[in-house]
Coordinates of C-alpha atoms and ligand atoms in Angstrom, one line a residue:
M1389 CA 119.3 67.3 61.1
S1390 CA 115.8 67.6 62.5
P1391 CA 115.1 66.4 66.1
T1392 CA 113.0 63.6 64.7
R1393 CA 115.9 62.4 62.6
R1394 CA 118.3 62.8 65.4
E1395 CA 116.1 60.6 67.6
F1396 CA 115.7 58.1 64.9
L1397 CA 119.4 57.8 64.5
Q1398 CA 120.6 58.0 68.0
L1399 CA 123.4 55.6 68.6
A1400 CA 123.0 52.5 70.8
C1401 CA 126.7 52.4 71.8
A1402 CA 127.5 56.1 71.8
G1403 CA 126.0 56.8 75.2
A1404 CA 122.7 58.3 73.8
A1405 CA 120.8 55.1 74.4
T1406 CA 118.6 54.5 77.5
A1407 CA 120.2 52.8 80.4
A1408 CA 118.2 49.7 79.7
V1409 CA 119.5 49.3 76.2
A1410 CA 123.1 50.1 77.2
A1411 CA 123.0 47.5 80.0
T1412 CA 121.6 44.7 77.9
G1413 CA 123.4 45.2 74.6
G1414 CA 122.0 46.5 71.3
C1415 CA 125.2 46.7 69.4
S1416 CA 127.7 44.4 67.8
S1417 CA 131.0 45.6 69.0
P1418 CA 133.0 42.9 70.7
N1419 CA 132.3 44.5 74.0
C1420 CA 128.5 44.4 73.6
P1421 CA 126.7 41.1 74.4
A1422 CA 125.0 39.5 71.4
T1423 CA 122.1 38.1 73.4
P1424 CA 118.5 38.9 73.0
T1425 CA 117.6 42.2 74.7
R1426 CA 114.0 41.1 75.4
P1427 CA 112.3 37.7 76.0
W1428 CA 111.0 35.7 73.0
T1429 CA 107.3 36.1 73.2
P1430 CA 105.8 35.4 69.8
T1431 CA 102.6 37.4 70.2
N1432 CA 102.5 39.3 66.9
R1433 CA 101.0 37.7 63.9
L1434 CA 103.5 37.9 61.0
R1435 CA 102.7 40.8 58.7
I1436 CA 102.5 39.8 55.0
P1437 CA 103.5 42.5 52.5
A1438 CA 100.8 43.3 50.0
Q1439 CA 101.3 41.9 46.5
L1440 CA 101.4 44.3 43.6
K1441 CA 100.0 42.4 40.6
P1442 CA 99.3 44.7 37.7
A1443 CA 96.7 43.5 35.2
A1444 CA 98.2 41.7 32.2
G1445 CA 98.6 43.9 29.2
D1446 CA 101.2 45.0 26.8
V1447 CA 103.1 46.5 29.7
K1448 CA 102.7 45.8 33.3
Q1449 CA 103.0 49.0 35.3
F1450 CA 104.1 49.0 38.9
D1451 CA 103.4 52.2 40.9
L1452 CA 106.0 52.6 43.7
R1453 CA 106.0 55.7 45.9
L1454 CA 109.0 56.0 48.2
Q1455 CA 107.7 57.8 51.3
T1456 CA 108.2 58.6 54.9
G1457 CA 105.9 57.3 57.6
S1458 CA 105.7 56.0 61.1
T1459 CA 105.8 52.4 62.3
K1460 CA 105.0 50.7 65.6
F1461 CA 107.7 48.0 66.1
L1462 CA 106.4 48.1 69.7
P1463 CA 102.6 48.5 70.4
G1464 CA 101.7 52.1 70.9
K1465 CA 105.2 53.4 70.1
P1466 CA 105.3 54.9 66.6
V1467 CA 108.7 55.9 65.2
P1468 CA 109.7 57.5 61.9
T1469 CA 110.5 55.1 59.2
W1470 CA 110.7 55.0 55.4
G1471 CA 108.8 52.6 53.1
V1472 CA 107.3 52.0 49.6
N1473 CA 103.6 52.6 49.3
G1474 CA 103.5 52.4 53.1
S1475 CA 105.4 53.3 56.1
Y1476 CA 107.9 50.4 56.3
L1477 CA 109.2 48.0 53.6
G1478 CA 107.3 47.7 50.4
P1479 CA 104.9 45.5 48.4
T1480 CA 105.9 42.2 46.8
L1481 CA 106.1 42.8 43.0
R1482 CA 104.7 39.9 41.2
M1483 CA 105.7 39.3 37.6
R1484 CA 106.2 36.5 35.0
T1485 CA 109.1 35.6 32.8
G1486 CA 108.5 37.3 29.5
D1487 CA 106.5 40.2 30.9
N1488 CA 107.3 43.7 29.8
V1489 CA 107.3 45.8 33.0
R1490 CA 107.5 49.5 33.7
M1491 CA 108.3 50.9 37.1
N1492 CA 106.6 54.2 37.9
V1493 CA 108.8 55.2 40.9
Q1494 CA 108.1 58.4 42.7
N1495 CA 110.6 59.7 45.2
A1496 CA 108.7 61.4 48.0
L1497 CA 111.5 61.0 50.4
P1498 CA 113.5 64.0 51.7
E1499 CA 116.7 62.7 50.1
E1500 CA 117.9 61.7 46.7
T1501 CA 118.0 57.9 46.4
T1502 CA 117.8 55.1 43.8
V1503 CA 115.9 51.8 43.5
H1504 CA 118.0 48.8 42.4
W1505 CA 116.3 45.5 41.2
H1506 CA 118.7 43.1 42.9
G1507 CA 119.1 39.9 40.9
M1508 CA 117.2 41.1 37.8
R1509 CA 118.9 40.8 34.5
L1510 CA 118.3 44.0 32.6
P1511 CA 120.0 46.8 30.8
A1512 CA 122.5 48.7 33.0
R1513 CA 120.6 52.0 32.7
M1514 CA 117.5 50.4 34.2
D1515 CA 119.5 48.8 37.0
G1516 CA 118.9 51.5 39.7
G1517 CA 122.5 51.6 40.8
P1518 CA 124.3 54.8 41.9
H1519 CA 124.2 56.1 38.3
Q1520 CA 120.4 56.4 38.3
P1521 CA 119.7 58.8 41.1
I1522 CA 116.1 59.9 41.7
P1523 CA 116.1 63.4 43.1
T1524 CA 113.6 64.3 45.8
G1525 CA 110.1 64.9 44.3
H1526 CA 111.1 63.3 41.0
P1527 CA 109.9 60.2 39.1
W1528 CA 112.0 57.4 37.5
E1529 CA 110.4 55.1 35.0
P1530 CA 112.7 52.2 34.0
S1531 CA 111.2 49.5 31.8
W1532 CA 112.5 46.1 30.7
R1533 CA 111.5 42.6 29.6
V1534 CA 111.7 40.0 32.4
I1535 CA 114.2 37.3 31.3
N1536 CA 114.9 35.8 34.7
D1537 CA 113.6 32.3 35.5
A1538 CA 111.2 31.9 38.4
S1539 CA 112.9 33.3 41.5
T1540 CA 112.7 35.5 44.6
L1541 CA 114.5 38.8 44.0
W1542 CA 114.3 42.1 45.8
Y1543 CA 114.6 45.8 45.4
H1544 CA 116.3 48.3 47.6
P1545 CA 118.0 51.8 47.4
H1546 CA 121.6 52.0 46.0
P1547 CA 122.6 55.7 46.3
H1548 CA 126.3 56.4 46.3
G1549 CA 127.5 56.3 49.9
T1550 CA 124.2 56.2 51.7
T1551 CA 122.7 52.8 50.9
A1552 CA 123.1 51.5 54.5
L1553 CA 120.9 54.2 56.0
H1554 CA 118.3 54.1 53.3
V1555 CA 117.8 50.3 53.5
F1556 CA 118.0 50.5 57.3
R1557 CA 115.2 53.1 57.4
G1558 CA 112.9 50.6 55.6
V1559 CA 113.1 50.9 51.8
A1560 CA 113.2 47.3 50.6
G1561 CA 110.7 44.7 49.2
L1562 CA 110.5 41.4 47.4
I1563 CA 110.1 40.6 43.7
I1564 CA 108.6 37.2 42.9
V1565 CA 109.1 36.0 39.3
D1566 CA 106.9 33.1 38.2
D1567 CA 107.3 31.0 35.1
P1568 CA 105.6 27.9 33.7
V1569 CA 108.0 25.6 35.6
S1570 CA 107.4 27.1 39.0
E1571 CA 103.6 27.5 38.3
N1572 CA 103.2 23.8 37.4
A1573 CA 105.5 22.4 40.1
P1574 CA 103.6 20.8 43.1
L1575 CA 105.0 23.3 45.5
P1576 CA 103.2 25.5 48.0
H1577 CA 102.3 28.7 46.0
D1578 CA 99.4 30.4 47.8
Y1579 CA 101.0 33.7 48.8
G1580 CA 100.6 34.5 52.4
V1581 CA 98.9 31.2 53.1
D1582 CA 101.5 28.4 52.5
D1583 CA 104.0 30.5 50.4
I1584 CA 105.3 33.0 52.9
P1585 CA 107.6 36.0 52.2
C1586 CA 110.1 36.4 55.0
I1587 CA 112.2 39.6 55.0
L1588 CA 114.8 39.1 57.7
Q1589 CA 116.3 42.1 59.4
D1590 CA 118.0 42.7 62.7
R1591 CA 117.4 45.9 64.6
S1592 CA 118.0 47.2 68.1
I1593 CA 114.8 48.7 69.4
D1594 CA 114.7 50.2 72.8
T1595 CA 111.8 50.3 75.3
D1596 CA 110.5 53.5 73.7
G1597 CA 110.3 51.8 70.3
Q1598 CA 113.2 53.8 69.0
V1599 CA 115.4 52.0 66.4
H1600 CA 119.1 52.5 66.8
F1601 CA 121.5 52.7 63.9
D1602 CA 124.5 50.8 65.0
T1603 CA 127.8 52.5 63.8
E1604 CA 130.1 49.7 65.0
P1605 CA 133.2 50.4 63.0
N1606 CA 133.9 47.1 61.3
F1607 CA 130.5 46.0 60.1
G1608 CA 128.1 48.7 60.9
Q1609 CA 124.5 48.0 61.7
M1610 CA 123.9 44.9 63.8
G1611 CA 120.9 44.4 66.1
T1612 CA 119.5 42.0 68.7
D1613 CA 115.8 42.2 67.8
M1614 CA 114.8 40.0 64.9
L1615 CA 112.2 41.4 62.5
V1616 CA 110.4 39.4 59.8
N1617 CA 108.5 41.7 57.4
G1618 CA 108.9 44.4 60.1
T1619 CA 107.2 42.2 62.7
M1620 CA 109.1 41.6 66.0
N1621 CA 108.2 38.4 68.1
A1622 CA 106.4 37.1 65.1
Y1623 CA 104.3 33.9 64.7
L1624 CA 102.7 32.4 61.6
P1625 CA 99.5 30.2 61.8
V1626 CA 99.9 27.3 59.3
A1627 CA 97.0 25.3 58.0
T1628 CA 98.8 22.9 55.6
T1629 CA 101.3 20.1 56.1
K1630 CA 104.0 21.9 54.2
V1631 CA 104.9 25.6 54.3
R1632 CA 107.3 27.4 51.9
L1633 CA 109.3 30.2 53.3
R1634 CA 110.9 32.7 50.8
L1635 CA 113.8 33.9 53.0
L1636 CA 115.5 37.2 52.1
N1637 CA 118.4 38.5 54.3
A1638 CA 117.7 42.2 54.1
S1639 CA 119.9 43.0 57.0
N1640 CA 122.7 45.5 56.6
A1641 CA 125.4 43.1 57.9
R1642 CA 124.1 40.1 59.8
L1643 CA 124.9 36.6 58.6
Y1644 CA 122.2 34.0 59.7
H1645 CA 122.7 30.3 60.3
L1646 CA 119.1 29.3 60.0
G1647 CA 117.5 26.1 61.3
L1648 CA 114.5 24.9 63.3
S1649 CA 114.3 24.9 67.1
D1650 CA 114.0 21.1 67.4
G1651 CA 116.7 20.5 64.8
R1652 CA 114.4 18.9 62.3
S1653 CA 115.4 18.9 58.6
F1654 CA 113.8 20.8 55.9
H1655 CA 114.2 21.1 52.1
L1656 CA 115.9 23.8 50.2
I1657 CA 114.3 24.4 46.8
A1658 CA 115.8 27.6 45.5
N1659 CA 118.8 29.9 45.9
D1660 CA 119.1 33.5 44.9
S1661 CA 118.5 33.1 41.2
G1662 CA 115.9 30.4 41.1
L1663 CA 114.9 26.8 41.6
L1664 CA 117.5 24.1 42.2
P1665 CA 117.6 21.1 39.9
K1666 CA 116.2 19.0 42.8
P1667 CA 115.4 19.6 46.5
V1668 CA 118.2 19.4 49.0
E1669 CA 117.5 18.2 52.5
L1670 CA 119.2 20.2 55.3
A1671 CA 119.1 20.9 59.0
Q1672 CA 120.8 24.3 58.7
L1673 CA 121.7 26.9 56.1
S1674 CA 123.6 30.1 56.2
L1675 CA 122.4 33.3 54.6
G1676 CA 124.6 36.4 54.2
P1677 CA 123.3 39.9 53.4
A1678 CA 121.2 40.0 50.2
E1679 CA 121.1 36.2 49.8
R1680 CA 117.8 34.4 49.3
A1681 CA 116.7 30.8 50.0
E1682 CA 113.4 29.1 49.5
I1683 CA 112.7 26.3 51.9
I1684 CA 109.9 23.8 52.6
I1685 CA 109.1 22.8 56.2
S1686 CA 106.8 19.9 57.1
L1687 CA 104.5 20.3 60.1
S1688 CA 102.3 17.9 62.2
P1689 CA 98.9 19.0 63.6
S1690 CA 99.0 21.3 66.6
E1691 CA 102.7 21.6 66.9
K1692 CA 104.9 24.7 67.2
V1693 CA 108.4 25.0 65.9
T1694 CA 110.6 28.1 65.7
L1695 CA 112.8 29.3 62.9
R1696 CA 116.0 30.6 64.6
T1697 CA 119.6 31.6 63.9
V1698 CA 122.4 30.2 65.8
A1699 CA 125.7 32.0 66.7
G1700 CA 128.8 31.5 64.6
D1701 CA 132.4 32.7 64.9
E1702 CA 132.4 35.6 62.3
R1703 CA 131.1 38.4 64.5
I1704 CA 128.4 39.3 62.0
D1705 CA 126.7 36.1 63.2
A1706 CA 127.0 36.8 66.9
G1707 CA 124.2 35.5 69.0
T1708 CA 121.4 32.8 68.9
F1709 CA 118.0 34.3 68.3
S1710 CA 114.4 33.0 67.7
I1711 CA 113.0 34.6 64.6
L1712 CA 109.5 33.2 63.7
E1713 CA 107.2 30.7 65.4
L1714 CA 105.3 28.4 63.1
R1715 CA 102.0 27.3 64.7
A1716 CA 100.2 24.4 63.1
H1717 CA 96.4 24.2 63.2
T1718 CA 94.8 21.1 64.7
D1719 CA 93.6 20.2 61.3
L1720 CA 96.1 20.5 58.5
T1721 CA 95.3 20.2 54.8
A1722 CA 97.6 17.7 53.1
S1723 CA 100.1 19.4 50.8
P1724 CA 101.4 17.5 47.7
A1725 CA 104.5 15.5 48.1
L1726 CA 107.7 17.3 47.2
P1727 CA 108.7 16.6 43.6
E1728 CA 111.9 14.6 42.9
T1729 CA 113.1 17.3 40.5
L1730 CA 112.4 21.0 40.4
G1731 CA 113.5 21.9 36.9
G1732 CA 115.9 24.6 37.9
A1733 CA 119.0 25.5 36.0
G1734 CA 122.2 23.4 36.8
P1735 CA 125.6 24.8 37.3
V1736 CA 127.0 27.4 34.8
D1737 CA 129.1 25.6 32.1
V1738 CA 132.6 26.9 32.0
P1739 CA 134.4 26.9 28.6
N1740 CA 138.1 25.9 28.7
D1741 CA 139.1 29.4 27.6
A1742 CA 137.0 31.3 30.1
R1743 CA 138.6 34.5 31.2
V1744 CA 139.6 34.6 34.9
R1745 CA 139.6 37.8 36.9
H1746 CA 141.0 38.3 40.4
F1747 CA 139.4 40.5 43.0
K1748 CA 141.2 41.1 46.2
L1749 CA 139.0 42.4 49.1
Q1750 CA 140.9 44.8 51.3
G1751 CA 140.0 46.1 54.7
H1752 CA 136.4 47.2 54.6
D1753 CA 136.6 49.7 51.8
A1754 CA 138.7 48.6 48.8
I1755 CA 139.0 46.0 46.0
N1756 CA 142.2 45.5 44.1
G1757 CA 143.7 48.6 45.7
N1758 CA 140.8 50.9 44.7
Q1759 CA 137.9 52.5 46.4
M1760 CA 134.7 52.8 44.4
D1761 CA 134.9 55.7 42.0
M1762 CA 131.8 56.7 40.0
A1763 CA 134.1 58.1 37.3
R1764 CA 136.2 54.9 36.7
I1765 CA 135.2 51.7 34.9
D1766 CA 137.2 48.9 36.5
E1767 CA 136.3 46.0 34.2
V1768 CA 135.1 45.5 30.7
V1769 CA 133.2 42.2 30.1
T1770 CA 132.1 40.7 26.8
A1771 CA 128.3 40.1 26.5
N1772 CA 126.9 36.6 26.9
T1773 CA 130.2 35.1 28.1
V1774 CA 131.1 33.0 31.1
E1775 CA 134.0 34.1 33.3
I1776 CA 135.6 32.8 36.4
W1777 CA 135.8 35.4 39.1
E1778 CA 138.2 34.6 41.9
I1779 CA 137.5 36.6 45.1
E1780 CA 140.3 36.6 47.6
N1781 CA 139.7 37.8 51.2
N1782 CA 142.6 38.1 53.5
V1783 CA 140.6 40.1 56.1
Y1784 CA 137.3 39.6 57.8
S1785 CA 133.9 38.4 56.5
H1786 CA 132.4 39.9 53.3
N1787 CA 129.5 39.1 51.0
F1788 CA 130.2 39.6 47.3
H1789 CA 127.4 40.5 44.9
I1790 CA 127.6 40.9 41.1
H1791 CA 124.9 42.8 39.2
G1792 CA 123.5 41.8 35.8
S1793 CA 124.5 38.1 35.9
D1794 CA 124.1 34.9 37.8
F1795 CA 126.7 32.4 38.9
T1796 CA 127.4 29.1 40.5
I1797 CA 130.1 28.6 43.1
L1798 CA 133.0 26.5 41.9
D1799 CA 134.8 26.3 45.2
K1800 CA 135.5 28.0 48.5
S1801 CA 139.2 27.7 49.4
G1802 CA 139.5 24.7 47.2
R1803 CA 136.4 22.9 48.7
P1804 CA 133.1 22.4 46.9
P1805 CA 130.3 24.7 48.1
A1806 CA 128.0 23.6 50.9
P1807 CA 124.8 21.8 49.8
Y1808 CA 122.7 24.9 50.6
E1809 CA 124.6 27.1 48.0
T1810 CA 124.8 24.8 45.0
G1811 CA 122.1 26.5 42.9
R1812 CA 122.3 29.7 40.8
K1813 CA 123.2 32.7 42.9
D1814 CA 124.1 36.4 42.6
T1815 CA 125.6 36.9 46.0
V1816 CA 128.1 34.8 47.9
H1817 CA 129.5 34.7 51.4
V1818 CA 133.3 35.0 51.6
R1819 CA 134.5 34.0 55.0
E1820 CA 137.5 35.7 56.5
K1821 CA 140.8 34.4 55.1
S1822 CA 139.3 32.5 52.2
T1823 CA 139.1 32.5 48.4
V1824 CA 135.9 31.9 46.5
R1825 CA 135.7 31.1 42.8
V1826 CA 132.5 31.6 41.0
A1827 CA 131.5 30.8 37.3
V1828 CA 129.6 33.9 36.2
Q1829 CA 127.1 33.9 33.3
F1830 CA 126.8 37.5 32.0
A1831 CA 123.7 38.6 30.2
G1832 CA 123.6 40.1 26.8
Y1833 CA 122.7 43.7 27.4
T1834 CA 125.5 45.9 26.2
D1835 CA 126.2 49.5 27.0
P1836 CA 129.8 50.8 26.8
T1837 CA 129.0 53.8 29.0
Q1838 CA 126.6 52.7 31.8
P1839 CA 128.2 50.3 34.3
Y1840 CA 126.9 47.6 36.5
M1841 CA 128.3 47.2 40.0
Y1842 CA 130.1 44.4 41.9
H1843 CA 130.5 44.9 45.6
C1844 CA 130.4 43.7 49.2
H1845 CA 126.7 43.6 50.3
I1846 CA 127.6 44.4 53.9
L1847 CA 126.2 47.9 53.4
R1848 CA 128.7 49.7 55.5
H1849 CA 131.5 48.3 53.3
E1850 CA 129.6 49.1 50.1
D1851 CA 129.2 52.7 51.2
A1852 CA 132.8 52.9 52.3
G1853 CA 134.0 52.0 48.8
M1854 CA 134.3 48.2 48.6
M1855 CA 132.6 48.4 45.2
G1856 CA 133.7 48.4 41.5
Q1857 CA 132.1 49.0 38.2
F1858 CA 132.0 47.0 35.0
V1859 CA 130.5 47.5 31.6
V1860 CA 129.3 44.8 29.2
V1861 CA 130.2 45.3 25.5
E1862 CA 129.8 43.5 22.2
P1863 CA 132.6 41.1 21.3
G1864 CA 135.6 43.0 19.7
N1865 CA 134.9 46.3 21.5
E1866 CA 136.7 45.4 24.7
N1867 CA 139.8 47.4 24.0
S1868 CA 138.1 50.5 22.5
T1869 CA 135.8 51.0 25.5
P1870 CA 136.4 54.2 27.4
R1871 CA 137.3 53.7 31.1
H1872 CA 134.9 56.3 32.4
P1873 CA 131.1 56.2 32.5
S1874 CA 128.8 58.7 30.8
S1875 CA 127.3 61.5 32.9
S1876 CA 125.5 59.9 35.9
Q1877 CA 122.9 62.7 36.0
E1878 CA 121.3 61.8 32.7
S1879 CA 117.8 60.6 33.2
P1880 CA 117.6 57.0 31.9
R1881 CA 114.8 57.2 29.3
Ligands
LIG2826 CU1 121.6 44.4 46.4 CU2 124.4 46.3 44.3 O1 122.9 45.4 45.4
LIG2827 CU1 122.3 43.9 42.8
LIG2828 CU1 132.4 43.5 53.3

């Protein structure tokens, strides 16, 4: 490992950190305080990721270069990071339902990785999971037709066993899918002006600007500095009476309980997989790793209000932190009133004969007695069906994600889901000692040899093996499908 990498990865709780960091926290172990390590001084204007909007044509091509760089989380203190078309994080990919898209991914990183399109419904060989590795110096060019409804999705690496580090170093970005419903709704949609991407990440950054990778044994990376789009101590000037935040939890492990500093309510308009049927008024919402929420906040002239997360009792939600200050101008342009209905899809319809599958989460590294094995297909699913997946968790917190599908939550330990998680989703928080049932709508792309993944999205758990594989097949082929995938080294063309 080069000295630069060693510095970059020095461990906050392993004695390598500076005295200042060691004394004030910077890790999530029960012995480390979960309080902010530096005062909340929102002096940095929120960075807005560039949009990538290829010209309309037969195929929209997105050029994505995975690269190394350096980033100043603290002024004047550059540190090595990874990013896409830049030094940290990546551009927001903008596409419409019905588009034919082609990704021209170039891996200029020093390690093999993958790029997964989280939440996108597409053929398994385009999915960017562990079976589609991109060696250093190589391209990968998946293409598909966008069938998702309007939604906020994201992309991130998914290499077998090293996802946590690759995401931590900075490879992640948003995907915004638009459709006629979202375009015609009277919702804020001026990107970076009243429609604001917010990629939430927690890091522990010491006084030299070094970012420490937390190896806390249960959950892994947790931090006490809150970044939004890579900006610490961030503020956002607002010039309209309503602002829409597209919140993505791109943290490795942290669970956020988000609300505003004065306790005012706001409206939720979308979950992971798209708009809700109608807005839901809330004062707080929880967002586990990989989940998204779109919210609308109303502001009065000249006021300041801060988005924050409050501490919970699950360890991955330790500490109360300010995240982003919203600063209203003295003159605000009136935004349209929120519509009564949003046009989003309702709950998944469950047929009486829906197949039920049980998944038991075990420790931090196994499901139904097995650790992830690239050479084993765990489940065979029939295309275009709805199934009930029952996720049982007798241990500590997990966040369960299913590729190639979307779902609605039926119940959590027998109770209906919270109002903030009633829409279509692809990832669900599973509290310790609880059972969650979801109704999953699978897409119609079949491939008996290339699997999709399901896994815990706490990245340390995913890397440790809390992941399984399923293939989607034509009706009637379930029993003849081989239980091992085709060679993972094949280039997906
Ligand atoms: Cu966001 Cu399988 O991942
Ligand atoms: Cu995914
Ligand atoms: Cu987990």
